[in-house]
XYZ file of C-alpha atoms in Angstrom:
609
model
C -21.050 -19.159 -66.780
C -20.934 -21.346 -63.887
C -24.206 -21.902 -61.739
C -23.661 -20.864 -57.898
C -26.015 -21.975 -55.356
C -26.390 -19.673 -52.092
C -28.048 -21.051 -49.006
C -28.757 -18.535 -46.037
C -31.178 -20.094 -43.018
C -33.888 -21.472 -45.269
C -33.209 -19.588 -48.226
C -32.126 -21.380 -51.579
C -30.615 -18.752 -54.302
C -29.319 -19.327 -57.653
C -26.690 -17.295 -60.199
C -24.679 -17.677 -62.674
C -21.537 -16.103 -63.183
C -20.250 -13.477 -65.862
C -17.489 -14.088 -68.105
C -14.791 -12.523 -65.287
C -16.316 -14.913 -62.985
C -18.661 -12.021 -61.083
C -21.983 -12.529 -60.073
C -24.303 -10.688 -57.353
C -27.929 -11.643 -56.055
C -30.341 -10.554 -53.167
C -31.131 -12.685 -50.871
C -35.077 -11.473 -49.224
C -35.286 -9.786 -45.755
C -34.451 -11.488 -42.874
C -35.683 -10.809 -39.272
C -32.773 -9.776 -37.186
C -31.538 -12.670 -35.272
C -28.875 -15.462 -35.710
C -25.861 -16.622 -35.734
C -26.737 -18.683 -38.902
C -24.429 -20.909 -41.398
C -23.817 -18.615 -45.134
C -22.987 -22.002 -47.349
C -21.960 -20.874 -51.069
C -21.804 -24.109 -53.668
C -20.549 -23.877 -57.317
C -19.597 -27.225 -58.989
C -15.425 -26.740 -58.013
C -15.757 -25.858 -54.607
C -17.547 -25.080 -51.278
C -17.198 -21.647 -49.039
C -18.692 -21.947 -45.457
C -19.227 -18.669 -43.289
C -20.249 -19.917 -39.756
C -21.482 -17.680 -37.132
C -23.194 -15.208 -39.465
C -25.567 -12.284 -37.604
C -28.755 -10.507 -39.316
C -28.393 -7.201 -38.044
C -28.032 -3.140 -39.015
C -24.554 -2.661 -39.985
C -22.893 1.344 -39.671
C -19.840 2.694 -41.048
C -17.723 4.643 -38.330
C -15.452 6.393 -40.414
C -13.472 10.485 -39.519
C -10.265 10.813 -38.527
C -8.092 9.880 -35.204
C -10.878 10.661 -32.676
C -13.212 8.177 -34.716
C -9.434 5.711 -34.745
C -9.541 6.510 -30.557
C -9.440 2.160 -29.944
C -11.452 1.623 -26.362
C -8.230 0.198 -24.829
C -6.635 4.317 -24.699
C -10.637 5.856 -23.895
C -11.587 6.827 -20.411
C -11.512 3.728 -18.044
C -10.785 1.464 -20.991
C -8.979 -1.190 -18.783
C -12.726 -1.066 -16.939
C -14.576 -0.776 -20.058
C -12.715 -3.879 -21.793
C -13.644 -6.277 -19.101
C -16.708 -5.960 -19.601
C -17.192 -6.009 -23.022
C -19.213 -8.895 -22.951
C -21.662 -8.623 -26.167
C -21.906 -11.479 -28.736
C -24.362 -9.590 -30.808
C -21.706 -6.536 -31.324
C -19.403 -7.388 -34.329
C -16.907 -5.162 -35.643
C -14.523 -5.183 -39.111
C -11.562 -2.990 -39.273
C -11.090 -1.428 -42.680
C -6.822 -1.791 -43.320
C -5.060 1.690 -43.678
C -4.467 1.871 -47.541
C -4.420 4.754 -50.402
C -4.960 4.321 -53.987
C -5.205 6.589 -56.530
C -7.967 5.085 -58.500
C -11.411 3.367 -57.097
C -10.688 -0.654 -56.173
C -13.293 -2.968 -56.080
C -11.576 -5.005 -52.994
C -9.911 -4.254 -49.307
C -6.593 -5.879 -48.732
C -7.277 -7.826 -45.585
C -9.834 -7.663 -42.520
C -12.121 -10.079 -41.303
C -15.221 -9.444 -38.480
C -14.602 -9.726 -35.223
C -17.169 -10.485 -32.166
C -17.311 -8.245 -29.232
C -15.496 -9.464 -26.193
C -12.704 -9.104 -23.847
C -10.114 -10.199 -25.891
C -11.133 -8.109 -28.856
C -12.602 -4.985 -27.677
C -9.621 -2.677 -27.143
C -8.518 -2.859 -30.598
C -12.557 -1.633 -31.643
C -13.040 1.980 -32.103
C -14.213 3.734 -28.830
C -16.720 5.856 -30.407
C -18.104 3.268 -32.510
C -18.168 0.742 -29.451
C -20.164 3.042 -26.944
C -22.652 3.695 -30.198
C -22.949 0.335 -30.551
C -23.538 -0.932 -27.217
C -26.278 1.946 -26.684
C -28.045 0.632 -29.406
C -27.512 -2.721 -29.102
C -28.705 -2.285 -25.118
C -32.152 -0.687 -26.235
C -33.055 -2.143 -29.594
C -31.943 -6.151 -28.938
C -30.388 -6.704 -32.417
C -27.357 -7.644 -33.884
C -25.465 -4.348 -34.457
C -22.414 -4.572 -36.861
C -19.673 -1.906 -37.086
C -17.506 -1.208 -40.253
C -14.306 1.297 -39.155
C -13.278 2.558 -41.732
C -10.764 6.187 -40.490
C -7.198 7.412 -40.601
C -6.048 10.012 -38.368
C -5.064 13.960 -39.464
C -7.178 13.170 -42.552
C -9.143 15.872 -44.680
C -12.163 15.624 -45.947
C -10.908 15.689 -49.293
C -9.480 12.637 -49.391
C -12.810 10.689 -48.714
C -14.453 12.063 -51.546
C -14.770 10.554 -55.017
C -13.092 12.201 -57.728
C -16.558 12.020 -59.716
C -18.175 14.089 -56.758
C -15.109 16.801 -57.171
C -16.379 16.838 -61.292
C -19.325 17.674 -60.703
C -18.859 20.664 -58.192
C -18.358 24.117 -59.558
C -16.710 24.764 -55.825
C -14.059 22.048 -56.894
C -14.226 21.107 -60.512
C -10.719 23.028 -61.442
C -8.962 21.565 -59.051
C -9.677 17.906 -59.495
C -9.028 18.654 -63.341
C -5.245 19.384 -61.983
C -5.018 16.494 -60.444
C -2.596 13.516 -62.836
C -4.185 10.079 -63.329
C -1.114 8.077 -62.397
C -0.665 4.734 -60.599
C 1.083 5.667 -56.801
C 4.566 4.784 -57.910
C 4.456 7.766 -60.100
C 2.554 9.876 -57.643
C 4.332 8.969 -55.378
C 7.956 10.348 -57.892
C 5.594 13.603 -58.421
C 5.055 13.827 -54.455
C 8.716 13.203 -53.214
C 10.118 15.562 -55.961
C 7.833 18.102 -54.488
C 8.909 17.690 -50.968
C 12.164 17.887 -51.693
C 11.402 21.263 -53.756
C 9.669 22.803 -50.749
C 12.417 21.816 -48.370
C 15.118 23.201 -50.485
C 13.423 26.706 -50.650
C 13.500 26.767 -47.112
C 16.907 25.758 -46.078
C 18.793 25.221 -49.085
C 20.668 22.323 -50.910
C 20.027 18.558 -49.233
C 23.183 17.755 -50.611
C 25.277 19.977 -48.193
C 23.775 18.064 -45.112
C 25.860 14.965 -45.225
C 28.901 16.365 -43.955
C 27.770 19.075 -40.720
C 24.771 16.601 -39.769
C 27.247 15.175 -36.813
C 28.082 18.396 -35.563
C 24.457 19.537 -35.544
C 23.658 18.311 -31.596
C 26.435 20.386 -30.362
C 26.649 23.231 -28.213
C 28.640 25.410 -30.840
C 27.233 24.554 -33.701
C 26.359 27.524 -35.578
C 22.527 27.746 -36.652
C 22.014 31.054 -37.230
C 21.252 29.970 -41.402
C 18.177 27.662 -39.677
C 14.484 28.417 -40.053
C 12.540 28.346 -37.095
C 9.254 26.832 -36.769
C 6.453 27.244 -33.839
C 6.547 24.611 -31.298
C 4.335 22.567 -30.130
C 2.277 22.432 -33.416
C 2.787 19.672 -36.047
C 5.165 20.598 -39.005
C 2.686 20.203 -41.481
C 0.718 22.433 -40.464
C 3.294 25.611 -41.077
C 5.814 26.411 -43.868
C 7.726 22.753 -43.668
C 4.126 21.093 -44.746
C 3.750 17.529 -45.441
C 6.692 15.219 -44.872
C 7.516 12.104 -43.403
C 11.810 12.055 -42.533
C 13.841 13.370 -39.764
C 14.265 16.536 -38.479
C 16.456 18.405 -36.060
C 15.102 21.146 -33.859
C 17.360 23.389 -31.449
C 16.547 25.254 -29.049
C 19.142 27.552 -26.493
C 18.971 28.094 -22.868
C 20.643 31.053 -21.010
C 21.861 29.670 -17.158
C 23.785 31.930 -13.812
C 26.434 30.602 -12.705
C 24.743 29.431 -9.374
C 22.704 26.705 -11.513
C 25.806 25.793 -13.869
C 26.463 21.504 -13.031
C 23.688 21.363 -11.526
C 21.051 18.174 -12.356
C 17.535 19.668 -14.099
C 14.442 18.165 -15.301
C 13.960 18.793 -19.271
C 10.259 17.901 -20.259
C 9.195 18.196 -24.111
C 5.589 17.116 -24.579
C 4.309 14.935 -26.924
C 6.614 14.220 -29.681
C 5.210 12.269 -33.155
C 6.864 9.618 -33.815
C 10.653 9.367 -32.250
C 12.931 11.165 -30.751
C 16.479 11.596 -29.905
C 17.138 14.291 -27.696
C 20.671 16.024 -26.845
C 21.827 18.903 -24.103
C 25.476 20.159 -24.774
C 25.826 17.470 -27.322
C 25.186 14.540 -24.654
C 22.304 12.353 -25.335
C 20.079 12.595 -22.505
C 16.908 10.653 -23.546
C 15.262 8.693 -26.536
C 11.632 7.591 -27.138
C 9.913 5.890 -29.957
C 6.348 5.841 -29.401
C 4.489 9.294 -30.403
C 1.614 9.406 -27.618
C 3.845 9.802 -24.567
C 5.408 12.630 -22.956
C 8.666 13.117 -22.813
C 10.300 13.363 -19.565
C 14.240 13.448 -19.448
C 16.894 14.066 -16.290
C 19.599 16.226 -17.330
C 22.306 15.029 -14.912
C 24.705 16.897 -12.974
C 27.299 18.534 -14.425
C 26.376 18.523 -18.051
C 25.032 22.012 -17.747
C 26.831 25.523 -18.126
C 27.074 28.805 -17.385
C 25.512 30.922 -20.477
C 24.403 29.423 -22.947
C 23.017 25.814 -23.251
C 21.514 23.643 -26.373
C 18.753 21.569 -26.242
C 18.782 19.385 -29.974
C 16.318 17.193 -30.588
C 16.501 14.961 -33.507
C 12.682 14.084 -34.597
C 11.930 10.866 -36.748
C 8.076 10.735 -38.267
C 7.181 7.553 -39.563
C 3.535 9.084 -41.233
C 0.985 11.422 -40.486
C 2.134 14.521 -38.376
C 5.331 15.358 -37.329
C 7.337 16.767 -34.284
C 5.913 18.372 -31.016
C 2.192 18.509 -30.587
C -0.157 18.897 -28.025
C -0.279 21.183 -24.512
C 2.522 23.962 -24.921
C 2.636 24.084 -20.758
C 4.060 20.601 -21.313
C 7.175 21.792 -22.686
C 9.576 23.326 -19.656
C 13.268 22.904 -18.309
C 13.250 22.697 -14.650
C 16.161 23.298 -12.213
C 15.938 23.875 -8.662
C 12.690 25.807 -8.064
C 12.861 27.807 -11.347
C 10.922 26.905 -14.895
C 11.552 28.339 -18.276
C 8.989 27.538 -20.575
C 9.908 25.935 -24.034
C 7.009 26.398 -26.235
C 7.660 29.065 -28.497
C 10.058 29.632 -31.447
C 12.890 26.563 -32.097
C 15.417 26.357 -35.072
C 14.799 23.619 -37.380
C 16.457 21.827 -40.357
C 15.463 18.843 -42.462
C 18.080 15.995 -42.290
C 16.452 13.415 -44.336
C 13.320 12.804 -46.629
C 12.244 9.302 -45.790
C 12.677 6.480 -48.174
C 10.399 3.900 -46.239
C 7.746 5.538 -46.170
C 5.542 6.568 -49.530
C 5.875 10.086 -50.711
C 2.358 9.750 -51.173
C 0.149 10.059 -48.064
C -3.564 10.380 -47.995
C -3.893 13.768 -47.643
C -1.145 14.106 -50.625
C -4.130 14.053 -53.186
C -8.056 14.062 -52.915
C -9.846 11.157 -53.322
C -7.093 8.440 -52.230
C -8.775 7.085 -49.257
C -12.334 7.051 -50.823
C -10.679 4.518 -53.668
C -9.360 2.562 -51.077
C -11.123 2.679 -47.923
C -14.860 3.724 -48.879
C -15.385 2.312 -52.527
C -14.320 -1.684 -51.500
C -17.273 -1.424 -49.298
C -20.250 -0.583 -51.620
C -22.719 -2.124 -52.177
C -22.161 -3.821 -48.932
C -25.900 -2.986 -47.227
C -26.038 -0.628 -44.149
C -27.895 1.106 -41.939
C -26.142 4.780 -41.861
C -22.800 5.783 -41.026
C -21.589 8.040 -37.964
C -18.447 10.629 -38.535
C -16.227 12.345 -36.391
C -13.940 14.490 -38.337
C -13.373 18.169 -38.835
C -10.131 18.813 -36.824
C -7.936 18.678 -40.302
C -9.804 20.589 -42.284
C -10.452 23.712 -40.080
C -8.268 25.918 -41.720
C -10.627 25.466 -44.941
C -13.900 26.044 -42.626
C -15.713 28.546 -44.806
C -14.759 25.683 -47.852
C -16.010 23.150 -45.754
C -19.729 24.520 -46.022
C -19.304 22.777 -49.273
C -16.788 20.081 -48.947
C -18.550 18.252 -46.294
C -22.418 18.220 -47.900
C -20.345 16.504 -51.098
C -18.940 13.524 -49.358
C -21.911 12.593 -47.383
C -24.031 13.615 -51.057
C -21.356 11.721 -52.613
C -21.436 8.639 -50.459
C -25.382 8.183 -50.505
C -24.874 8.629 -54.811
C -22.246 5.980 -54.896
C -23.815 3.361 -52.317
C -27.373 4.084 -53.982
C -29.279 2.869 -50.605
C -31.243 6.360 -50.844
C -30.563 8.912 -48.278
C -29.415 6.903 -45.035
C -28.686 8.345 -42.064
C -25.559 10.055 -41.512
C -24.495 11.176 -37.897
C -21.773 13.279 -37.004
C -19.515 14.509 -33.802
C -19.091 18.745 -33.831
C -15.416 19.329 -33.124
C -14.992 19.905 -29.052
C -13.014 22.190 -27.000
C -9.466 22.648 -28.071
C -7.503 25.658 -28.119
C -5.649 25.258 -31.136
C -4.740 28.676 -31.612
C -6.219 30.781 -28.759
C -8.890 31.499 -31.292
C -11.847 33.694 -30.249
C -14.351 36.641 -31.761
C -11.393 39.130 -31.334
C -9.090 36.923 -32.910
C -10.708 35.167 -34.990
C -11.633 31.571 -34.787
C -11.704 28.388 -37.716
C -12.639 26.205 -34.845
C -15.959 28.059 -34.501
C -15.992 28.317 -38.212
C -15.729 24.414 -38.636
C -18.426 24.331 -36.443
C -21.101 26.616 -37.996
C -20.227 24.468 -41.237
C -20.958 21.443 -39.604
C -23.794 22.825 -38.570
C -24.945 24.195 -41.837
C -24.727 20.648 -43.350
C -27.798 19.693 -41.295
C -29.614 21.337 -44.399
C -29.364 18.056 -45.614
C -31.672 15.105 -45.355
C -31.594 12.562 -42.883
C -28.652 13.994 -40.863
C -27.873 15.166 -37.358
C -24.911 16.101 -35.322
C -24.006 15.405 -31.942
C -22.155 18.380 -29.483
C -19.657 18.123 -27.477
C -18.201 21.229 -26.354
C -18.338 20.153 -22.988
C -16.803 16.986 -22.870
C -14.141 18.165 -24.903
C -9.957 18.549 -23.403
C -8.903 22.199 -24.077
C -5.635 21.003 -23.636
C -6.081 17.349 -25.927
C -7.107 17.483 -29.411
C -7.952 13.635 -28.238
C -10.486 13.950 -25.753
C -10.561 10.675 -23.557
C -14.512 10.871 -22.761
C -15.657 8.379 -25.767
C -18.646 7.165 -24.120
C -20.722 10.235 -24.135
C -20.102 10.945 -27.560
C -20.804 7.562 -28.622
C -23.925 8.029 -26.712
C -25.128 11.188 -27.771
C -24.644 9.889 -31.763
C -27.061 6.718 -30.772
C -29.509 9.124 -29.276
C -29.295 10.903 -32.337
C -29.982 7.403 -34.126
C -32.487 5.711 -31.789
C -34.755 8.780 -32.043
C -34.252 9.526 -35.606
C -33.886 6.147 -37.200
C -35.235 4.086 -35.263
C -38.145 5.994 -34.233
C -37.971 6.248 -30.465
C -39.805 9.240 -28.839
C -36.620 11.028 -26.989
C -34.791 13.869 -27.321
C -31.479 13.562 -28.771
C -30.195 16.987 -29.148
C -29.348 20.358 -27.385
C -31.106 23.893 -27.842
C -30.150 24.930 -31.627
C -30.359 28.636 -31.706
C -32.922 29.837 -34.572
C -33.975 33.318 -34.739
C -32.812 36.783 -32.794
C -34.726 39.742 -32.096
C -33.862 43.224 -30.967
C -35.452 44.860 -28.190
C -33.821 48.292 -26.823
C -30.217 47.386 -25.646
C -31.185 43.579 -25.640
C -31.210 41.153 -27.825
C -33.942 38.407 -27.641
C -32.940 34.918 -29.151
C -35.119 31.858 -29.898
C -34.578 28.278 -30.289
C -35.588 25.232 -30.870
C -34.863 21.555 -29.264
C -35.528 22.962 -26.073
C -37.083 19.629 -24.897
C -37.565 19.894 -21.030
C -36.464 23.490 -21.153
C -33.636 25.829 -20.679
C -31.291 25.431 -17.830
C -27.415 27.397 -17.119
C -25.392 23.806 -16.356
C -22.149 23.734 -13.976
C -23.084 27.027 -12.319
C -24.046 27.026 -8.996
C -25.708 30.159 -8.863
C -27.593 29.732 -12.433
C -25.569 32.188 -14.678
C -25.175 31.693 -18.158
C -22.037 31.689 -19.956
C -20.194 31.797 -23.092
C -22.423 34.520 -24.917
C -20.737 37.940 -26.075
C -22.875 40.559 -27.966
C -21.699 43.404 -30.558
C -23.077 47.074 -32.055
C -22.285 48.437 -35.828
C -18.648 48.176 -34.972
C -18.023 44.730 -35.054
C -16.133 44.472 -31.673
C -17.788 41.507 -29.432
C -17.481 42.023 -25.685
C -18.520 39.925 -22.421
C -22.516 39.953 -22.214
C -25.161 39.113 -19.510
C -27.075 36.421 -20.924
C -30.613 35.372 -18.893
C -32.879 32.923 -19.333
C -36.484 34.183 -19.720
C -38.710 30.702 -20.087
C -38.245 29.817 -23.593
C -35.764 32.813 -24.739
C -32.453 33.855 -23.858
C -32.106 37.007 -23.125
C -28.560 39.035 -23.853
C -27.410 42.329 -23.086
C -24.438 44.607 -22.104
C -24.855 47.663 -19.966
C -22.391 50.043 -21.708
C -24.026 48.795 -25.195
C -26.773 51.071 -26.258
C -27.269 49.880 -29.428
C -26.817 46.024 -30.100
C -26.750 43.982 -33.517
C -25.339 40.550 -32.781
C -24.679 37.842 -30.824
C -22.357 35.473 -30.156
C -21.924 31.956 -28.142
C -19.346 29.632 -27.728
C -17.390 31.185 -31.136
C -13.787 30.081 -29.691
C -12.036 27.311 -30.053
C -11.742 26.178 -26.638
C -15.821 26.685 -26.178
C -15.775 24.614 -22.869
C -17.425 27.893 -20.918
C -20.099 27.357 -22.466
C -23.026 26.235 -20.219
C -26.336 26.538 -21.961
C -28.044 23.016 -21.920
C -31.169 22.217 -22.383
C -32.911 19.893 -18.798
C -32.574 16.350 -20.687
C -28.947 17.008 -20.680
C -27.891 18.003 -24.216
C -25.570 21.267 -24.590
C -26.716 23.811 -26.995
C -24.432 24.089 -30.530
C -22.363 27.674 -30.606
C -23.636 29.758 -32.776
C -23.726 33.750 -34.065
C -26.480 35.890 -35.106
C -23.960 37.889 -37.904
C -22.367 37.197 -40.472
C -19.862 39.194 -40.750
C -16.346 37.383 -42.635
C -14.644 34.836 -40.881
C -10.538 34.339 -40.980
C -11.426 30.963 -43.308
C -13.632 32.788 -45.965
C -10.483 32.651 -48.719
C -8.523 29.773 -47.911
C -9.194 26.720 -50.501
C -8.009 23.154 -50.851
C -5.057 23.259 -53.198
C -2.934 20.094 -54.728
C 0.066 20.159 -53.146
C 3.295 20.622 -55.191
């Protein structure tokens, strides 16, 4: 019941407080501008806020590529000096889970743009910002707010999950516990899955020495694909220690002699032994490893390489380009990617059993929720990568949590801009194969059904090789292009051609589109060819196709294909040969013409156990 007085430039405002001691109030629009003095008065005490911007405010929020800070993007040590811009703020939402909806964040305060600050900013959010902030003359405020290797899922209020008939039985599985006791529930089901794979824990304590040694016997060990992250195969999520081995087969002319033993990218730490001998140790999870196996260590026949992994949170063990992973010696190389022996020596105790993929809705409680009513402008996304086994599922999933987000912030429909995944092989995917990179895509571009939206591509800035592309700036460009034409009104083009209707002429296939602003053009070909397009008959089987461009169509065709029904571009999941632009500059989404099933179609988002 006490009477708070709230003055803002030359506003005076006046509440009183519930019996909790809440209270809320508006204050009336302000032109943008600033820095002004926020004074709040109640009879006990005084709060001052100095330096306080008017300004539109966006929520970056995805997972690691959205987390990219400026200091790792492309020429960030260039970038950072001179990140000069008073009228750029940005407030770093603290890494947290909770498994129900809380009204506060545990720390975080704003920070302005400069020098000293920058690096730590997100790199997509910072190049978004700037852009704006360079053409519209305002205050721009960003609220980051991401966790890398997240899903969807987790973003998403269990009240949107209710109310879906995609998802409604599977949030009615999910406990209402505090974390302690999901996190009991989580770490009994790790241990569970670990002990169908390998056996008893229990037996561990007393072999785990002998396990870096060259006789060791491992034929009882699972094996695991490596370089890809152990939770995405049979092991799943975990956070503990892990031993990998892996043999090598020498002549006697290389026995003794010194090699070179390179491993990749390793999350988080690793201890790493030839013939029992430690050879090398790293702790930080984004650098490559790089060890010198020294002279006379080595044997005739057969060698072992164990590596003892540590993961801290998030993914675990190798990750990244397989063609990182070789043992050198002399002129030869034997690759190392491929199949490796594992066994679990440890569930970690440090670390919560609970992370925030464990359940849905845990970063939404603690991440998203704290943050409404706060006012904004829109929010831009960059996520995807996590969820693109569940592709087809994602046609759903991801029009919920934006739906979801605009219900529970009740600001109406506000923008919402969003990154397509890149170019990454993940896993050599293609229209033979099979692709859920492609599939992810088409979802996100379904999801443009919905109001106020738009997505920016980047298939061609992408890292085939880096599920981290370094090129920030371009993407944070291309989402305020999207946001200066469509929010803010200015007359520009801000996307590529977006492929809208086919039609079938003969043995060619005639395709239409739309955002063709300037017109069509074949990029990075010196000789104008298009590529990236393959084209199908009755049978289903896609093949290379001649693609031309014929003023405002594309036309497609294959000379030994009578009788065509589809086409296809960029479906793969390194789409990077791709090269169909439109003149402003803006590459044109991959798309297909069928619609034939996809490898996602039946692959859901389960609880884990």
């Amino acid at each position: 019941k006490e009477k708070i007085t709230i003055l803002f430039n030359q506003q005076i405002v006046t509440v009183i407080a519930n019996l909790s001691g809440k209270w809320s109030t508006n204050l009336a629009a302000e032109a943008a501008g600033g820095p002004y003095p926020l004074i709040i008065k109640s009879k006990s005490n005084t709060v001052l806020f100095k330096n306080v911007l008017i300004g539109d405010v966006w929520v970056c929020s995805g997972q690691s590529n959205m987390e990219w800070p400026l200091s790792r993007a492309l020429n960030g040590v260039q970038e950072i000096k001179a990140a000069n811009f008073p009228l750029i703020r940005h407030f770093t939402v603290p890494q947290t889970i909770a498994s129900e909806p809380r009204e506060d964040l545990t720390a975080g305060n704003w920070e302005v743009c400069t020098s000293e600050n920058a690096g730590r900013f997100t790199a997509v959010g910072y190049f978004f910002a700037q852009a704006l902030q360079g053409e519209l003359k305002i205050p721009i405020g960003l609220i980051h707010t991401s966790w890398g290797g997240t899903h969807s899922e987790t973003w998403t209020s269990r009240q949107a999950f209710e109310q879906s008939p995609e998802f409604q039985s599977m949030i009615a599985n999910m406990p209402r516990m505090n974390l302690d006791s999901l996190n009991r529930v989580a770490n009994m089901g790790v241990k569970t899955r670990i002990e169908t794979l390998q056996g008893p824990m229990d037996k561990i304590a007393s072999e785990l020495p002998s396990w870096k040694n060259k006789d060791f016997n491992d034929s009882q060990w699972a094996t695991m694909e490596v370089p890809k992250p152990w939770e995405q195969q049979a092991l799943g999520y975990m956070d503990g220690e892990v031993w990998f081995r892996k043999n090598i087969v020498l002549t006697s002319t290389n026995q003794g002699k010194e090699a070179q033993l390179e491993l990749g990218t390793i999350d988080d730490i690793d201890e790493t032994y030839v013939n029992g001998t430690l050879i090398g140790q790293d702790t930080r999870y984004n650098t490559k490893r790089k060890y010198t196996i020294p002279a006379g260590l080595l044997t005739a026949g057969n060698n072992v390489i164990a590596v003892k992994v540590t993961d801290t949170g998030g993914d675990g063990g190798f990750y990244g380009d397989a063609n990182n992973l070789k043992f050198t010696i002399g002129d030869q190389v034997q690759a190392l990617a491929g199949i490796w022996k594992y066994r679990v020596a440890g569930i970690s105790t440090k670390v919560p059993g609970v992370g925030p993929n464990s359940y849905p809705t845990l970063l939404f409680n603690s991440m998203i929720n704290p943050l409404i009513p706060f006012a904004i402008k829109g929010v831009i996304w960059y996520q995807g990568e996590s969820n693109a086994d569940r592709a087809y599922q994602y046609r759903q999933a991801f029009p919920l949590m934006i739906s979801d987000w605009r219900k529970q912030w009740k600001q109406g429909d506000f923008p919402f801009y969003f990154v397509q995944l890149s170019s990454y092989n993940s896993n050599n995917g293609n229209s033979q194969r099979g692709s859920s990179w492609a599939e992810l895509r088409e979802a996100q571009t379904l999801t443009l059904s919905l109001p106020n939206t738009g997505m920016a591509v980047t298939t061609d800035i992408g890292d085939p090789k880096d599920i981290h592309p370094l090129n920030k700036q371009d993407v944070g460009k291309r989402l305020a292009a999207l946001a200066l034409n469509k929010t803010y009104g200015l007359n520009l083009l801000s996307s590529g051609p977006t492929y809208q209707s086919m039609k079938i002429d003969g043995n060619k296939i005639i395709l239409s589109f739309t955002n063709l602003g300037s017109g069509l053009v074949a990029s990075k070909d010196a000789y104008g060819y298009l590529k990236g397009f393959e084209i199908a008959g009755v049978d289903q089987k896609f093949r290379f196709a001649k693609a031309l461009i014929d003023g405002d169509k594309i036309v497609v065709f294959q000379d030994n294909l009578p009788s065509p029904v589809a086409v296809r571009y960029g479906w793969a999941d390194d789409a990077s040969e791709g090269n169909l632009f439109n003149k402003d500059g803006f590459p044109a989404s991959p798309f297909r013409t069928d619609n034939w099933k996809g490898i996602t179609t039946e692959t859901k988002f389960k609880l884990q156990k």
